[in-house]
Amino acid sequence: QVQLAESGGGLAQAGGSLRLSCAASGRTFSSYGMGWFRQAPGKEREFVAVVRRSGSTRYTDSVKGRFTISRDNAKNTVYLQMNSLKPEDTAVYYCAADPFGGIGTTDWVYWGQGTQVTVSS
């Protein structure tokens, strides 16, 4: 069982930055891929970024060059650094964990409760 707790959301202006954190419980953090997803009002939850157990990363096209996902296995934490924020980045951001998680929401077994990110124009 893995429990995930996101933090770091809030209000930012367009062009600004936020850093999200996701703290995971358990002793096997390094054996999980970690992902970030987001869900805007009235839309389906969508993939944002993943950092695999190997440390390799993948991003959805709309955030490439602006967002950076990273992990600190010693702290059982995954981060999402979000720069050059746009109003369309406004959403609830969710952290997810799975040994083999991919870009689909059904690929992930553990989810956090989410943190709201609002970007004003």
GROMACS .gro file of C-alpha atoms in nm:
model
  121
    1GLN     CA    1   0.000   0.000   0.000
    2VAL     CA    2   0.129   0.345  -0.095
    3GLN     CA    3  -0.020   0.670   0.026
    4LEU     CA    4   0.044   0.988  -0.167
    5ALA     CA    5   0.007   1.347  -0.049
    6GLU     CA    6   0.041   1.640  -0.287
    7SER     CA    7   0.131   1.994  -0.186
    8GLY     CA    8   0.244   2.316  -0.344
    9GLY     CA    9  -0.061   2.413  -0.543
   10GLY     CA   10  -0.204   2.761  -0.539
   11LEU     CA   11  -0.260   3.071  -0.744
   12ALA     CA   12  -0.005   3.199  -0.994
   13GLN     CA   13  -0.003   3.459  -1.265
   14ALA     CA   14   0.052   3.369  -1.626
   15GLY     CA   15   0.424   3.338  -1.685
   16GLY     CA   16   0.488   3.250  -1.323
   17SER     CA   17   0.607   2.933  -1.156
   18LEU     CA   18   0.492   2.679  -0.902
   19ARG     CA   19   0.651   2.363  -0.768
   20LEU     CA   20   0.433   2.072  -0.672
   21SER     CA   21   0.551   1.803  -0.435
   22CYS     CA   22   0.415   1.456  -0.373
   23ALA     CA   23   0.528   1.269  -0.063
   24ALA     CA   24   0.486   0.893  -0.065
   25SER     CA   25   0.462   0.654   0.226
   26GLY     CA   26   0.637   0.320   0.237
   27ARG     CA   27   0.988   0.189   0.197
   28THR     CA   28   0.972   0.090  -0.167
   29PHE     CA   29   0.939   0.430  -0.331
   30SER     CA   30   1.226   0.364  -0.568
   31SER     CA   31   1.046   0.064  -0.712
   32TYR     CA   32   0.758   0.279  -0.839
   33GLY     CA   33   0.721   0.495  -1.139
   34MET     CA   34   0.573   0.830  -1.038
   35GLY     CA   35   0.340   1.037  -1.248
   36TRP     CA   36   0.153   1.365  -1.253
   37PHE     CA   37  -0.191   1.404  -1.404
   38ARG     CA   38  -0.433   1.695  -1.412
   39GLN     CA   39  -0.802   1.746  -1.446
   40ALA     CA   40  -0.962   2.072  -1.548
   41PRO     CA   41  -1.330   2.145  -1.481
   42GLY     CA   42  -1.552   1.954  -1.721
   43LYS     CA   43  -1.261   1.762  -1.870
   44GLU     CA   44  -1.115   1.418  -1.828
   45ARG     CA   45  -0.806   1.357  -1.623
   46GLU     CA   46  -0.501   1.377  -1.848
   47PHE     CA   47  -0.138   1.272  -1.835
   48VAL     CA   48   0.119   1.542  -1.763
   49ALA     CA   49   0.452   1.374  -1.687
   50VAL     CA   50   0.611   1.056  -1.560
   51VAL     CA   51   0.946   0.971  -1.407
   52ARG     CA   52   1.013   0.600  -1.425
   53ARG     CA   53   1.207   0.384  -1.182
   54SER     CA   54   1.509   0.423  -1.409
   55GLY     CA   55   1.483   0.802  -1.387
   56SER     CA   56   1.376   0.844  -1.746
   57THR     CA   57   1.101   1.097  -1.805
   58ARG     CA   58   0.819   1.165  -2.046
   59TYR     CA   59   0.593   1.468  -2.088
   60THR     CA   60   0.277   1.553  -2.265
   61ASP     CA   61   0.345   1.787  -2.556
   62SER     CA   62   0.170   2.088  -2.405
   63VAL     CA   63   0.413   2.109  -2.111
   64LYS     CA   64   0.740   2.016  -2.278
   65GLY     CA   65   1.005   2.278  -2.213
   66ARG     CA   66   0.799   2.434  -1.932
   67PHE     CA   67   0.751   2.158  -1.673
   68THR     CA   68   1.014   1.935  -1.517
   69ILE     CA   69   0.943   1.619  -1.322
   70SER     CA   70   1.202   1.485  -1.080
   71ARG     CA   71   1.224   1.244  -0.793
   72ASP     CA   72   1.423   1.220  -0.472
   73ASN     CA   73   1.423   0.857  -0.361
   74ALA     CA   74   1.589   0.943  -0.030
   75LYS     CA   75   1.294   1.167   0.056
   76ASN     CA   76   1.023   0.950  -0.105
   77THR     CA   77   0.914   1.256  -0.297
   78VAL     CA   78   0.840   1.345  -0.655
   79TYR     CA   79   0.830   1.704  -0.779
   80LEU     CA   80   0.677   1.890  -1.068
   81GLN     CA   81   0.845   2.223  -1.140
   82MET     CA   82   0.607   2.430  -1.349
   83ASN     CA   83   0.744   2.737  -1.525
   84SER     CA   84   0.594   2.976  -1.780
   85LEU     CA   85   0.250   2.889  -1.654
   86LYS     CA   86  -0.052   2.950  -1.875
   87PRO     CA   87  -0.419   2.989  -1.783
   88GLU     CA   88  -0.485   2.658  -1.958
   89ASP     CA   89  -0.266   2.487  -1.697
   90THR     CA   90  -0.539   2.553  -1.443
   91ALA     CA   91  -0.653   2.219  -1.303
   92VAL     CA   92  -0.641   1.988  -1.008
   93TYR     CA   93  -0.306   1.811  -1.023
   94TYR     CA   94  -0.281   1.452  -0.907
   95CYS     CA   95   0.020   1.244  -0.818
   96ALA     CA   96   0.016   0.873  -0.904
   97ALA     CA   97   0.234   0.570  -0.835
   98ASP     CA   98   0.269   0.235  -1.007
   99PRO     CA   99   0.561   0.007  -1.089
  100PHE     CA  100   0.479   0.028  -1.460
  101GLY     CA  101   0.261   0.336  -1.499
  102GLY     CA  102   0.215   0.484  -1.844
  103ILE     CA  103   0.022   0.770  -1.995
  104GLY     CA  104  -0.321   0.625  -1.930
  105THR     CA  105  -0.504   0.684  -1.604
  106THR     CA  106  -0.590   0.315  -1.580
  107ASP     CA  107  -0.218   0.231  -1.574
  108TRP     CA  108  -0.182   0.364  -1.220
  109VAL     CA  109  -0.286   0.192  -0.901
  110TYR     CA  110  -0.220   0.459  -0.636
  111TRP     CA  111  -0.344   0.818  -0.645
  112GLY     CA  112  -0.320   1.123  -0.425
  113GLN     CA  113  -0.608   1.353  -0.338
  114GLY     CA  114  -0.497   1.630  -0.570
  115THR     CA  115  -0.389   1.990  -0.534
  116GLN     CA  116  -0.547   2.287  -0.710
  117VAL     CA  117  -0.341   2.500  -0.945
  118THR     CA  118  -0.499   2.819  -1.074
  119VAL     CA  119  -0.325   3.041  -1.326
  120SER     CA  120  -0.465   3.388  -1.383
  121SER     CA  121  -0.419   3.583  -1.704
   0.00000   0.00000   0.00000
